[in-house]
Amino acid sequence: MKSAVIARLATLLCVLTLTPVITHAQPAEPYPPLVLGTAWYPEQWPESRWDADLELMHKAGITMVRVGEFAWSRFEPSEGHYELDWLDHAVAAAGRHGIYVVIGTPSAAPPAWLTQKYPETLRTLEDGRRDQHGNRQQFNWANPKYRQLSRDMAEQLAKRFGHNPFVIGWQIDNEYANESYDEATRAQFQAWLKDRYKTLDNLNTRWTTSYWSETYQSWDQVPIQTKYGNPGLLLSWKRFVSDTWRSYQKNQLDAIRAHSDRHQFITTNMMGWFDGYDHYTVSQDLDLASWDDYVGQGQLDRYSNGAAHDLTRGFLRKNFWVMETQPGAVNWQKINNALDKGEVRAMAWHDIGHGADAVSYWQWRSALNGQEQYHGTLVGTDGTPVPLYAEVAQLGKEFVKAGPTLAGTSVRSDVAILHSYDSRWAINWQRHNNTYDPVAELVSYYKPLRDLSQSVDIVNPSAPLTQYKLVVAPGLNVLSDAEAKNLIAYVEQGGNLVLGQRSAMKDGDNTLQTERQPGPLVSLLGGRVDQYYALIDPVPVSGDWGTGTSQQWAELLSTKDPDTKVLMRFGKSNGWLDDQPAAITRKVGKGSITYIGAYLDPASMTKAAKWMLDMSNVQPKLGTVPEGVDVYPREGPHGKVYILVNFATTPQTVTLPTSMQDVLNDTTTTTVTLPTYGVSVLTPTR
Ligand code: GAL
């Protein structure tokens, strides 16, 4: 009781002493290099409660709150009447507690008056029904009226907060996800096609519409198809969707830019492996990529989650933010188990290791009503900490301690994996084997490459590649001419390219390549795919990478060029594949090109990865570590930093290659012993 009184007094004193700073103010310092944040919804609580919440945040080392992203009905209670004073008070209150603010534009949750007055702003579902008020994301992203209203809203916010020194950035909307299938949107799609294909003859040829009498004689005949349809049409719709999200975003982004300080970043929170639109297209206008990282059911899968981090880092090819992550548990899975004690902290360091500069928990406190009453939080309904709060507070201290060492550092990899939405969509539309998941395929390559090299970038096939010693393209099913040129140039300049199964089957229109796979890379490879086979049972493979199996898929390869070598062969299976090449490689000057036609089992994939790294001369960034220990190297102008996290179920000891400063413990050491979920931040002693 006594300590509670002292704490309250301390809060009051702190508030009183800091009050004068608020109004004219500048924050005492720029925002920290490692940001610990939370989603805060001041509009759900009386203003008299805010200081207590902010003080508790401050005590946990929280330095950022994201606010406002669903508050449209509070910002604009009726058309054209804006009420932003409350947010001004909330931002000032946060500033008093040394907490910076990211403002979300509220367009993911339009108010009832808006969609009632302008029903065309509601999206139309694929079955023709109109969505309704009461959830979120019910808006039509292509509708001009909705764009005007959401732009006006964003502009009001930017005019008011664009130069507020406590506001460090903007999040546009929230998790773009839903399209609309109304007639006006379809007309926009048809106009988009006309702009892209110019003539119907061109479109008909490139989509081979003589098939099933699909030929179009006027643009308004073209339908929207999303799952089963002409592959050229399916891909075009997805590209239209992506471009429309980009212009939807730009509409608000331009309004914010026009009225805000250039130091305020603009981002949107994306969703890891979600493939509703091409994230490379949508990211290009942003200052910062960010994503919402939820484990959901089970425990953290450090490979698929780590790859999702690397994917997000690849959108703008620089550090990113984790704008939302779960404080323990979510509410939307079949079983919403909590992460283990220590796992939330371990996950935060895994995020930072992959290049995140911020980790922000969704959410601070549960709204008393609303759809997410069961979701994890940092304080309970009574406004006092839940058990996890202490773990987050530990992170808060650690972020302060390690911040200066990690400031200005980023991830630098020798290995890149190529990822393309076109290819993922194309495979998913025609999996041919229903168990074939292109993300799982990518992760099957990622896992051993990450373990053995300790750092992997994931970038799109048109990204600059010359900095990489090894580029691996699993399932690069759709390969445009420009992308093919990029890959050929990379190999000819001495790079090592490895193509995984199902690569380069289609061109940029999702049309089959006439040279068979890998299309424009056949002559560079000096070989090709003669036939592909969907498999019910795994088939044996053997060769330079030992003996193992190919699962789900097998591509019978052939070599034409005498320099092209066979690395692996299929064993006895369906007769067609027996003893035929399963992986081939060819040296091209100082570079090389390899094609793997087998979907290798994990042990064989590890050997294949070792071969790829050895021939490309890639070393592990830190050196060998015990199984279960993840190494996350970051580099900056002042040298290297290694974050280690132990995900094994027993303590592990890592012998370091040189003497290092243990940043969190203020010691110098040549070995570290980590308990399960233990973390170490190390930098070589100078
Ligand atoms: C995210 C969303 C948040 C919250 C969270 C719950 O997808 O952006 O607003 O709903 O899920 O896990």
XYZ file of C-alpha atoms and ligand atoms in Angstrom:
698
model
C 0.000 0.000 0.000
C 2.736 2.356 1.066
C 4.717 1.671 -2.088
C 1.612 2.255 -4.194
C 1.210 5.674 -2.603
C 4.860 6.479 -3.248
C 4.488 5.356 -6.838
C 1.452 7.586 -7.294
C 3.293 10.529 -5.779
C 6.236 9.874 -8.021
C 3.886 9.819 -10.997
C 2.318 13.077 -9.928
C 5.685 14.661 -9.384
C 6.864 13.453 -12.730
C 3.716 14.813 -14.389
C 4.068 18.133 -12.598
C 7.727 18.535 -13.389
C 7.260 17.646 -17.001
C 4.072 19.599 -17.605
C 5.726 22.807 -18.809
C 7.627 20.868 -21.448
C 4.440 19.599 -23.014
C 2.939 22.464 -24.765
C 5.876 24.092 -26.444
C 7.657 21.269 -26.698
C 10.371 19.343 -28.035
C 11.005 15.850 -26.828
C 14.146 15.673 -24.733
C 15.780 13.287 -27.200
C 15.205 11.751 -30.630
C 13.250 8.529 -30.418
C 15.376 5.564 -29.347
C 17.148 3.176 -31.733
C 15.167 0.252 -30.347
C 11.539 1.144 -29.831
C 9.267 -0.756 -27.478
C 5.646 0.045 -28.165
C 2.028 -0.789 -27.653
C -1.284 -0.117 -29.356
C -3.220 2.277 -27.148
C -6.845 3.279 -27.572
C -7.357 6.427 -25.463
C -10.780 6.910 -27.070
C -11.997 3.850 -25.165
C -11.177 5.319 -21.733
C -11.907 8.508 -19.778
C -9.154 11.099 -20.086
C -8.722 10.963 -16.308
C -7.315 7.447 -16.734
C -4.686 8.226 -19.372
C -1.867 9.348 -17.126
C -2.059 6.189 -15.047
C -1.813 4.046 -18.190
C 1.027 6.088 -19.619
C 2.901 5.953 -16.366
C 2.633 2.171 -16.318
C 3.859 2.094 -19.891
C 6.731 4.372 -19.039
C 7.694 2.106 -16.159
C 7.818 -0.835 -18.548
C 10.171 1.068 -20.849
C 7.520 1.589 -23.517
C 8.585 4.482 -25.699
C 5.906 4.483 -28.410
C 2.147 4.207 -28.623
C 0.241 3.691 -31.835
C -3.121 5.417 -31.664
C -6.155 6.327 -33.692
C -6.346 3.653 -36.365
C -9.970 2.744 -35.651
C -11.201 6.029 -34.177
C -12.957 7.632 -37.148
C -16.309 7.945 -35.386
C -14.539 9.941 -32.653
C -12.482 12.030 -35.095
C -15.426 12.937 -37.322
C -18.694 12.325 -35.496
C -20.664 13.800 -38.391
C -19.646 14.710 -41.904
C -17.097 17.517 -41.981
C -17.126 18.060 -38.192
C -13.739 17.060 -36.939
C -12.950 16.608 -33.256
C -9.257 16.157 -32.772
C -8.729 17.888 -29.440
C -8.895 14.621 -27.545
C -6.059 13.189 -29.633
C -4.070 16.345 -29.055
C -4.496 15.774 -25.323
C -3.531 12.120 -25.675
C -0.387 12.933 -27.667
C 0.588 15.599 -25.130
C -0.028 13.168 -22.283
C 2.154 10.564 -23.977
C 4.849 13.192 -24.508
C 4.791 14.060 -20.818
C 5.709 10.471 -20.090
C 8.493 10.404 -22.657
C 6.395 8.315 -25.035
C 6.327 8.983 -28.778
C 3.298 8.506 -30.960
C 2.497 6.873 -34.289
C -0.889 7.966 -35.587
C -2.955 5.534 -37.600
C -5.367 6.914 -40.163
C -8.772 5.406 -39.359
C -9.901 4.311 -42.815
C -10.136 0.623 -41.866
C -13.187 1.465 -39.757
C -15.560 3.990 -41.352
C -18.261 5.451 -39.110
C -21.893 4.363 -39.475
C -23.059 7.759 -40.769
C -20.595 7.529 -43.640
C -21.607 4.188 -45.089
C -25.268 4.933 -44.408
C -25.086 8.186 -46.355
C -22.828 6.804 -49.095
C -23.668 3.103 -49.395
C -21.445 2.803 -52.472
C -18.455 3.143 -50.121
C -19.288 -0.303 -48.715
C -17.527 -3.090 -50.500
C -19.376 -5.707 -52.514
C -18.453 -9.280 -51.661
C -17.632 -11.781 -54.371
C -21.119 -13.277 -54.175
C -22.634 -9.863 -54.906
C -23.786 -9.019 -51.371
C -22.851 -5.674 -49.857
C -20.863 -5.695 -46.628
C -22.353 -3.868 -43.642
C -21.348 -1.733 -40.681
C -20.342 -3.356 -37.406
C -17.039 -5.022 -38.153
C -14.128 -3.365 -39.936
C -12.604 -3.346 -43.429
C -16.102 -3.054 -44.883
C -15.096 -0.216 -47.206
C -14.599 -0.300 -50.969
C -10.948 0.459 -51.669
C -11.607 1.535 -55.247
C -14.523 3.859 -54.550
C -13.828 7.549 -55.321
C -16.163 8.856 -52.609
C -14.473 6.703 -49.986
C -11.107 7.921 -51.154
C -12.188 11.534 -50.892
C -13.578 11.074 -47.375
C -10.566 9.128 -46.126
C -8.183 11.626 -47.696
C -10.003 14.514 -46.007
C -9.730 12.650 -42.699
C -6.001 11.981 -43.151
C -5.442 15.585 -44.148
C -7.143 16.887 -41.007
C -4.920 14.662 -38.889
C -1.795 15.721 -40.758
C -2.653 19.414 -40.482
C -3.063 19.026 -36.756
C -0.197 16.632 -35.965
C 2.158 16.887 -38.936
C 4.573 19.033 -36.964
C 3.949 17.715 -33.497
C 7.394 16.722 -32.207
C 6.028 13.740 -30.286
C 4.481 12.261 -33.409
C 7.201 10.263 -35.115
C 5.247 8.563 -37.822
C 2.038 7.581 -39.537
C 0.404 4.285 -40.251
C -2.011 4.386 -43.163
C -5.157 2.321 -42.595
C -4.679 -1.099 -40.995
C -3.838 -4.420 -42.645
C -5.126 -3.900 -46.192
C -7.072 -6.996 -47.052
C -10.454 -6.883 -48.769
C -11.332 -6.042 -52.332
C -14.696 -5.102 -53.757
C -16.432 -6.811 -56.669
C -18.952 -4.158 -57.635
C -19.604 -3.128 -61.230
C -17.765 0.204 -60.913
C -14.644 -1.593 -59.723
C -14.977 -4.044 -62.586
C -15.082 -1.083 -64.998
C -11.884 0.236 -63.380
C -10.293 -3.170 -63.878
C -11.260 -3.152 -67.548
C -9.780 0.338 -67.959
C -6.625 -0.908 -66.216
C -6.417 -3.796 -68.709
C -6.834 -1.424 -71.616
C -4.059 0.722 -70.298
C -1.783 -2.292 -69.924
C -2.587 -4.321 -73.034
C -3.567 -1.412 -75.309
C -5.515 -3.568 -77.776
C -7.912 -6.452 -77.374
C -5.935 -8.383 -79.972
C -2.892 -8.129 -77.787
C -4.796 -9.232 -74.682
C -6.494 -12.103 -76.542
C -3.151 -13.341 -77.865
C -1.282 -13.052 -74.620
C -4.016 -14.798 -72.673
C -4.636 -17.406 -75.408
C -8.359 -16.651 -75.248
C -9.121 -18.881 -78.227
C -9.255 -21.500 -75.462
C -12.857 -22.226 -74.332
C -14.187 -19.410 -76.496
C -12.855 -16.815 -74.094
C -12.091 -14.273 -76.849
C -13.082 -10.689 -75.949
C -14.494 -8.275 -78.515
C -14.925 -5.364 -76.139
C -13.264 -4.454 -72.879
C -16.516 -4.497 -70.928
C -16.845 -8.230 -71.559
C -13.886 -9.052 -69.329
C -15.039 -10.552 -66.001
C -13.364 -10.599 -62.614
C -12.123 -14.065 -61.721
C -10.170 -14.879 -58.611
C -9.694 -18.630 -58.284
C -10.481 -20.672 -61.348
C -10.126 -18.829 -64.601
C -7.768 -17.886 -67.383
C -4.295 -17.647 -65.764
C -3.589 -14.342 -67.538
C -6.858 -12.910 -66.239
C -6.249 -14.193 -62.706
C -2.798 -12.624 -62.588
C -4.058 -9.356 -64.071
C -6.777 -9.099 -61.428
C -4.173 -9.548 -58.685
C -1.988 -6.881 -60.257
C -4.961 -4.561 -60.509
C -5.754 -5.249 -56.844
C -2.141 -4.411 -55.919
C -2.094 -1.209 -57.980
C -5.424 -0.198 -56.471
C -4.098 -0.692 -52.931
C -1.108 1.377 -53.920
C -3.268 4.238 -55.206
C -5.628 3.860 -52.219
C -2.600 4.317 -49.974
C -1.072 7.109 -52.051
C -4.299 9.064 -51.800
C -3.816 9.369 -48.025
C -0.040 9.397 -48.137
C 0.056 12.501 -50.364
C -2.304 14.310 -48.005
C -0.080 13.471 -45.034
C 3.159 14.382 -46.840
C 1.776 17.742 -47.855
C 1.236 18.725 -44.223
C 3.865 16.895 -42.233
C 7.461 17.124 -41.233
C 9.727 14.974 -43.423
C 11.089 13.305 -40.288
C 7.749 11.675 -39.650
C 7.788 8.343 -41.439
C 4.821 6.874 -43.272
C 4.162 3.138 -43.130
C 1.349 0.641 -43.172
C 1.152 -2.564 -41.174
C 1.401 -5.587 -43.443
C 0.820 -9.235 -42.648
C 3.800 -11.487 -43.229
C 2.945 -14.223 -45.719
C -0.470 -12.780 -46.579
C -0.671 -12.698 -50.387
C -3.761 -10.600 -51.074
C -1.689 -8.100 -53.014
C 1.888 -7.631 -54.202
C 3.690 -6.086 -51.251
C 6.595 -4.886 -53.416
C 4.146 -2.791 -55.430
C 2.456 -1.324 -52.366
C 5.650 -0.704 -50.354
C 7.404 1.457 -52.877
C 5.818 4.734 -51.748
C 6.445 4.113 -48.046
C 9.327 5.282 -45.851
C 9.274 2.209 -43.678
C 7.946 -1.339 -43.968
C 6.164 -2.756 -40.956
C 4.164 -5.849 -40.177
C 1.955 -7.495 -37.603
C 3.674 -10.591 -36.304
C 1.311 -13.063 -34.652
C 2.205 -16.643 -33.762
C -1.447 -17.562 -33.232
C -1.708 -21.160 -32.052
C 1.379 -23.040 -30.837
C 4.857 -21.686 -30.248
C 7.100 -19.444 -32.322
C 8.343 -21.169 -35.497
C 11.621 -19.334 -35.843
C 12.045 -20.365 -39.482
C 8.741 -19.394 -41.031
C 8.504 -16.363 -38.725
C 12.138 -15.463 -39.361
C 11.593 -15.755 -43.098
C 8.528 -13.482 -42.790
C 10.757 -10.899 -41.082
C 13.310 -11.226 -43.867
C 10.522 -10.941 -46.420
C 9.330 -7.687 -44.822
C 12.898 -6.382 -44.618
C 13.112 -7.051 -48.361
C 10.155 -4.808 -49.264
C 12.288 -1.682 -48.959
C 15.572 -3.535 -48.404
C 16.168 -1.951 -45.023
C 15.222 -2.274 -41.350
C 11.537 -2.495 -40.564
C 9.130 -2.362 -37.621
C 7.023 -4.998 -35.940
C 3.989 -2.765 -35.561
C 1.929 -5.369 -33.731
C 2.761 -8.574 -31.924
C 0.971 -10.680 -29.386
C 1.344 -10.103 -25.675
C 1.106 -13.813 -24.873
C -2.001 -14.964 -26.698
C -4.384 -13.978 -29.486
C -8.155 -14.529 -29.600
C -8.662 -15.723 -33.176
C -7.198 -19.221 -33.285
C -8.800 -22.569 -32.538
C -6.771 -22.755 -29.324
C -5.388 -19.431 -28.171
C -2.546 -20.755 -26.040
C -0.141 -18.271 -24.486
C 3.519 -18.201 -25.446
C 5.712 -19.728 -22.723
C 7.240 -17.638 -19.990
C 10.336 -16.114 -21.575
C 9.189 -16.763 -25.140
C 7.744 -13.275 -25.679
C 11.107 -11.771 -24.749
C 12.972 -14.303 -26.909
C 10.644 -13.500 -29.802
C 11.262 -9.766 -29.434
C 15.011 -10.324 -29.727
C 14.444 -12.658 -32.684
C 12.530 -9.749 -34.286
C 15.352 -7.276 -33.609
C 17.871 -9.828 -34.871
C 16.067 -10.044 -38.196
C 16.264 -6.275 -38.619
C 13.283 -4.879 -36.703
C 13.950 -1.576 -34.960
C 10.663 -1.648 -33.060
C 8.493 -4.240 -31.367
C 5.012 -3.131 -30.405
C 2.415 -5.116 -28.479
C -1.210 -5.319 -29.488
C -2.732 -4.248 -27.231
C -2.206 -2.368 -23.995
C -5.598 -2.989 -22.442
C -8.717 -4.733 -23.644
C -11.746 -2.652 -24.552
C -14.474 -3.644 -22.115
C -16.690 -4.537 -25.022
C -15.969 -5.094 -28.701
C -14.996 -8.218 -30.601
C -11.606 -8.916 -29.006
C -12.305 -9.229 -25.288
C -10.174 -12.371 -24.903
C -7.035 -11.093 -26.646
C -3.748 -10.839 -24.736
C -2.924 -7.456 -23.169
C -0.290 -5.934 -20.898
C -2.706 -4.694 -18.240
C -5.953 -6.250 -17.067
C -9.478 -4.843 -17.000
C -8.676 -3.202 -13.648
C -5.787 -1.323 -15.249
C -3.031 -3.123 -13.351
C -0.297 -5.289 -14.909
C -0.904 -8.866 -16.034
C 1.936 -11.374 -15.368
C 3.531 -10.767 -18.788
C 4.027 -7.060 -18.029
C 7.203 -7.857 -16.047
C 8.729 -9.701 -19.020
C 7.995 -6.750 -21.295
C 9.443 -4.411 -18.664
C 12.638 -6.481 -18.747
C 12.724 -5.950 -22.503
C 12.274 -2.248 -21.904
C 15.446 -2.167 -19.812
C 17.324 -4.293 -22.325
C 16.300 -2.112 -25.273
C 17.728 0.904 -23.440
C 20.927 -0.945 -22.675
C 21.506 -2.455 -26.122
C 20.100 0.480 -28.088
C 23.373 2.378 -28.554
C 25.160 -0.791 -29.739
C 22.447 -1.622 -32.259
C 21.878 1.960 -33.443
C 22.618 2.310 -37.147
C 23.079 -1.434 -37.671
C 21.241 -3.581 -40.190
C 21.300 -7.103 -41.561
C 23.809 -7.802 -44.328
C 23.597 -11.190 -45.999
C 25.680 -13.035 -48.568
C 22.694 -15.163 -49.507
C 19.399 -14.070 -51.043
C 16.241 -16.066 -51.617
C 14.004 -14.781 -54.392
C 10.328 -14.455 -53.675
C 7.575 -13.331 -56.000
C 3.844 -12.931 -55.476
C 3.211 -13.715 -59.163
C 4.820 -17.121 -58.657
C 3.066 -17.893 -55.403
C -0.303 -16.983 -56.887
C 0.391 -18.992 -60.037
C 1.319 -22.126 -58.077
C -1.602 -21.736 -55.688
C -4.076 -21.438 -58.571
C -2.787 -24.695 -60.066
C -1.010 -26.576 -57.318
C -1.236 -29.817 -59.264
C -0.549 -31.546 -55.987
C -2.874 -30.084 -53.376
C -0.262 -30.416 -50.621
C 2.152 -28.195 -52.540
C 2.473 -24.947 -50.627
C 4.856 -22.410 -52.183
C 5.624 -20.796 -48.820
C 6.491 -24.189 -47.318
C 8.718 -24.780 -50.350
C 10.503 -21.478 -49.774
C 10.960 -22.263 -46.079
C 12.365 -25.720 -46.943
C 15.272 -23.908 -48.641
C 15.399 -21.088 -46.124
C 15.791 -23.269 -43.029
C 19.139 -24.928 -43.810
C 20.477 -21.850 -45.630
C 19.670 -19.729 -42.568
C 21.141 -22.234 -40.117
C 24.346 -22.652 -42.091
C 24.978 -19.064 -43.203
C 23.204 -17.358 -40.263
C 21.830 -14.594 -42.446
C 19.521 -14.630 -45.468
C 17.802 -11.840 -47.384
C 14.506 -12.395 -49.163
C 14.047 -10.113 -52.150
C 12.062 -9.986 -55.360
C 13.548 -11.222 -58.644
C 14.075 -7.736 -60.019
C 16.091 -6.556 -56.980
C 19.800 -5.715 -57.376
C 21.665 -8.979 -56.831
C 25.347 -8.274 -57.336
C 26.048 -8.000 -53.601
C 25.102 -11.655 -53.087
C 27.429 -14.636 -53.392
C 24.467 -16.973 -53.692
C 20.926 -16.412 -54.967
C 18.357 -19.162 -54.530
C 14.986 -19.122 -56.278
C 12.601 -21.782 -54.977
C 9.445 -22.059 -57.053
C 10.038 -19.007 -59.234
C 7.168 -20.195 -61.404
C 6.426 -16.911 -63.207
C 9.474 -15.204 -64.649
C 9.063 -12.011 -66.656
C 11.563 -11.108 -69.366
C 12.992 -8.295 -67.236
C 13.457 -10.632 -64.273
C 15.104 -13.236 -66.503
C 17.548 -10.584 -67.717
C 18.371 -9.677 -64.133
C 19.148 -13.313 -63.300
C 21.205 -13.901 -66.428
C 23.255 -10.753 -65.776
C 23.829 -11.879 -62.185
C 25.234 -15.263 -63.288
C 27.292 -13.754 -66.092
C 28.847 -11.351 -63.613
C 29.993 -14.246 -61.460
C 26.971 -14.947 -59.258
C 25.759 -18.390 -58.236
C 22.092 -18.959 -59.006
C 20.127 -21.976 -57.788
C 16.639 -22.519 -59.171
C 14.263 -24.677 -57.197
C 11.543 -26.935 -58.530
C 8.712 -25.424 -60.622
C 10.874 -22.474 -61.693
C 10.393 -20.427 -64.865
C 7.461 -22.386 -66.231
C 5.496 -19.224 -67.137
C 6.235 -15.793 -68.550
C 5.097 -12.442 -67.155
C 1.523 -13.055 -68.381
C 1.316 -16.409 -66.595
C 1.539 -18.039 -70.040
C 3.512 -21.264 -70.492
C 7.074 -20.813 -71.728
C 7.536 -22.506 -75.071
C 11.112 -23.603 -74.254
C 9.784 -25.582 -71.275
C 11.365 -24.885 -67.882
C 13.361 -22.845 -67.049
C 12.275 -20.876 -70.133
C 14.705 -18.049 -70.898
C 17.346 -19.690 -68.675
C 17.465 -22.999 -70.578
C 20.539 -22.147 -72.619
C 22.417 -20.699 -69.640
C 21.677 -23.904 -67.736
C 22.515 -26.143 -70.680
C 19.596 -28.297 -69.659
C 15.893 -28.238 -68.951
C 12.889 -29.895 -67.384
C 11.662 -32.634 -69.716
C 8.631 -33.510 -67.628
C 7.142 -32.758 -64.206
C 5.334 -35.302 -62.013
C 3.050 -34.747 -59.040
C 3.857 -37.467 -56.526
C 1.660 -39.410 -54.147
C 4.590 -41.135 -52.446
C 8.145 -39.822 -52.068
C 10.653 -41.109 -54.649
C 14.300 -41.895 -53.874
C 17.093 -39.541 -54.950
C 20.837 -39.975 -54.658
C 24.093 -38.400 -55.759
C 26.422 -35.642 -54.553
C 24.061 -34.790 -51.691
C 23.780 -38.365 -50.411
C 20.598 -40.395 -50.541
C 17.145 -39.154 -49.668
C 13.748 -38.564 -51.193
C 11.794 -36.140 -53.282
C 8.337 -35.422 -51.936
C 5.180 -34.135 -53.609
C 6.942 -33.204 -56.826
C 9.626 -34.443 -59.196
C 11.005 -32.922 -62.363
C 12.827 -35.110 -64.813
C 15.780 -33.057 -66.036
C 17.995 -33.451 -69.068
C 21.343 -31.950 -70.002
C 22.285 -30.725 -73.419
C 25.485 -28.820 -72.848
C 28.572 -31.006 -72.183
C 29.521 -28.648 -69.303
C 26.255 -29.293 -67.485
C 26.791 -31.815 -64.700
C 24.299 -34.079 -63.029
C 24.384 -33.718 -59.223
C 21.486 -35.948 -58.188
C 19.412 -38.683 -59.821
C 16.020 -40.142 -59.039
C 15.930 -43.780 -57.976
C 13.420 -46.407 -58.925
C 9.877 -45.039 -58.919
C 7.324 -44.619 -61.724
C 9.594 -45.855 -64.514
C 9.800 -42.414 -66.136
C 11.959 -40.966 -63.417
C 14.143 -44.019 -62.795
C 17.798 -43.051 -62.877
C 17.054 -39.673 -64.490
C 18.688 -36.371 -63.428
C 17.070 -34.643 -60.436
C 19.562 -31.756 -60.024
C 21.978 -30.318 -62.582
C 24.547 -27.534 -62.570
C 26.678 -25.599 -65.014
C 29.585 -23.249 -64.451
C 29.326 -19.953 -66.327
C 32.642 -18.074 -66.124
C 33.142 -17.397 -62.428
C 29.463 -17.935 -61.748
C 27.113 -20.896 -61.980
C 23.517 -21.915 -62.502
C 21.923 -24.943 -60.854
C 18.450 -26.440 -61.188
C 16.941 -28.663 -58.497
C 13.956 -30.637 -59.756
C 13.374 -32.634 -56.566
C 11.446 -31.411 -53.524
C 14.132 -32.665 -51.155
C 13.494 -34.086 -47.706
C 14.947 -31.922 -44.881
C 18.179 -33.934 -44.425
C 18.992 -33.905 -48.161
C 18.058 -30.247 -48.352
C 20.586 -29.512 -45.613
C 23.287 -31.254 -47.658
C 22.209 -29.382 -50.779
C 22.350 -26.094 -48.854
C 25.831 -26.934 -47.609
C 26.915 -27.612 -51.198
C 25.423 -24.298 -52.373
C 27.152 -22.329 -49.626
C 30.506 -24.083 -50.078
C 30.601 -23.534 -53.825
C 29.692 -19.874 -53.285
C 32.259 -19.495 -50.525
C 29.762 -18.381 -47.904
C 30.824 -18.806 -44.271
C 28.549 -18.731 -41.208
C 28.601 -15.176 -39.877
C 29.548 -16.123 -36.313
C 30.733 -19.730 -36.612
C 29.261 -23.013 -35.494
C 26.723 -22.865 -32.671
C 24.806 -25.656 -30.905
C 21.506 -26.770 -32.399
C 18.575 -24.663 -31.238
C 20.627 -21.492 -30.886
C 19.729 -18.793 -33.391
C 22.378 -16.285 -34.422
C 21.318 -12.870 -35.677
C 24.149 -10.736 -37.010
C 23.674 -7.010 -37.616
C 26.360 -4.650 -38.886
C 26.859 -0.925 -38.770
C 29.472 1.741 -39.208
C 31.003 0.769 -35.866
C 31.207 -2.945 -36.522
C 29.282 -6.115 -35.926
C 26.716 -7.115 -33.334
C 25.464 -10.651 -32.756
C 22.221 -11.434 -31.002
C 21.936 -15.027 -29.777
C 18.701 -16.666 -28.675
C 18.449 -20.217 -27.359
C 15.294 -21.961 -28.582
C 16.484 -25.409 -27.444
C 14.718 -26.987 -24.484
C 17.997 -27.264 -22.560
C 20.714 -24.708 -21.736
C 23.336 -24.309 -24.469
C 26.895 -23.039 -24.391
C 28.282 -21.133 -27.347
C 32.025 -20.784 -27.830
C 32.731 -17.445 -29.478
C 35.390 -17.050 -32.176
C 36.879 -14.081 -30.343
C 36.500 -12.228 -27.100
C 33.242 -10.279 -27.015
C 31.447 -7.672 -24.970
C 28.242 -9.088 -23.493
C 26.161 -5.942 -23.808
C 23.268 -6.880 -21.519
C 25.547 -8.092 -18.707
C 28.441 -5.648 -19.015
C 31.033 -8.412 -19.167
C 33.695 -9.542 -21.589
C 33.632 -13.194 -22.517
C 34.648 -15.937 -24.945
C 31.722 -18.248 -24.149
C 28.073 -17.703 -23.337
C 25.702 -20.147 -21.704
C 22.062 -19.530 -22.472
C 19.070 -21.088 -20.704
C 15.999 -21.933 -22.804
C 14.787 -18.640 -24.325
C 17.983 -17.013 -23.072
C 19.273 -13.995 -24.993
C 22.705 -12.512 -25.438
C 23.773 -9.395 -27.316
C 27.462 -9.510 -28.232
C 29.905 -7.264 -29.957
C 33.583 -8.072 -30.613
C 35.876 -6.290 -28.169
C 38.131 -3.768 -29.818
C -4.470 -7.524 -36.081
C -5.171 -6.173 -36.115
C -5.394 -5.622 -34.721
C -5.951 -6.688 -33.828
C -5.025 -7.894 -33.828
C -5.483 -9.016 -32.917
O -4.661 -8.219 -37.260
O -4.417 -5.248 -36.861
O -6.267 -4.519 -34.786
O -7.223 -7.037 -34.272
O -4.980 -8.398 -35.130
O -4.596 -10.106 -32.993
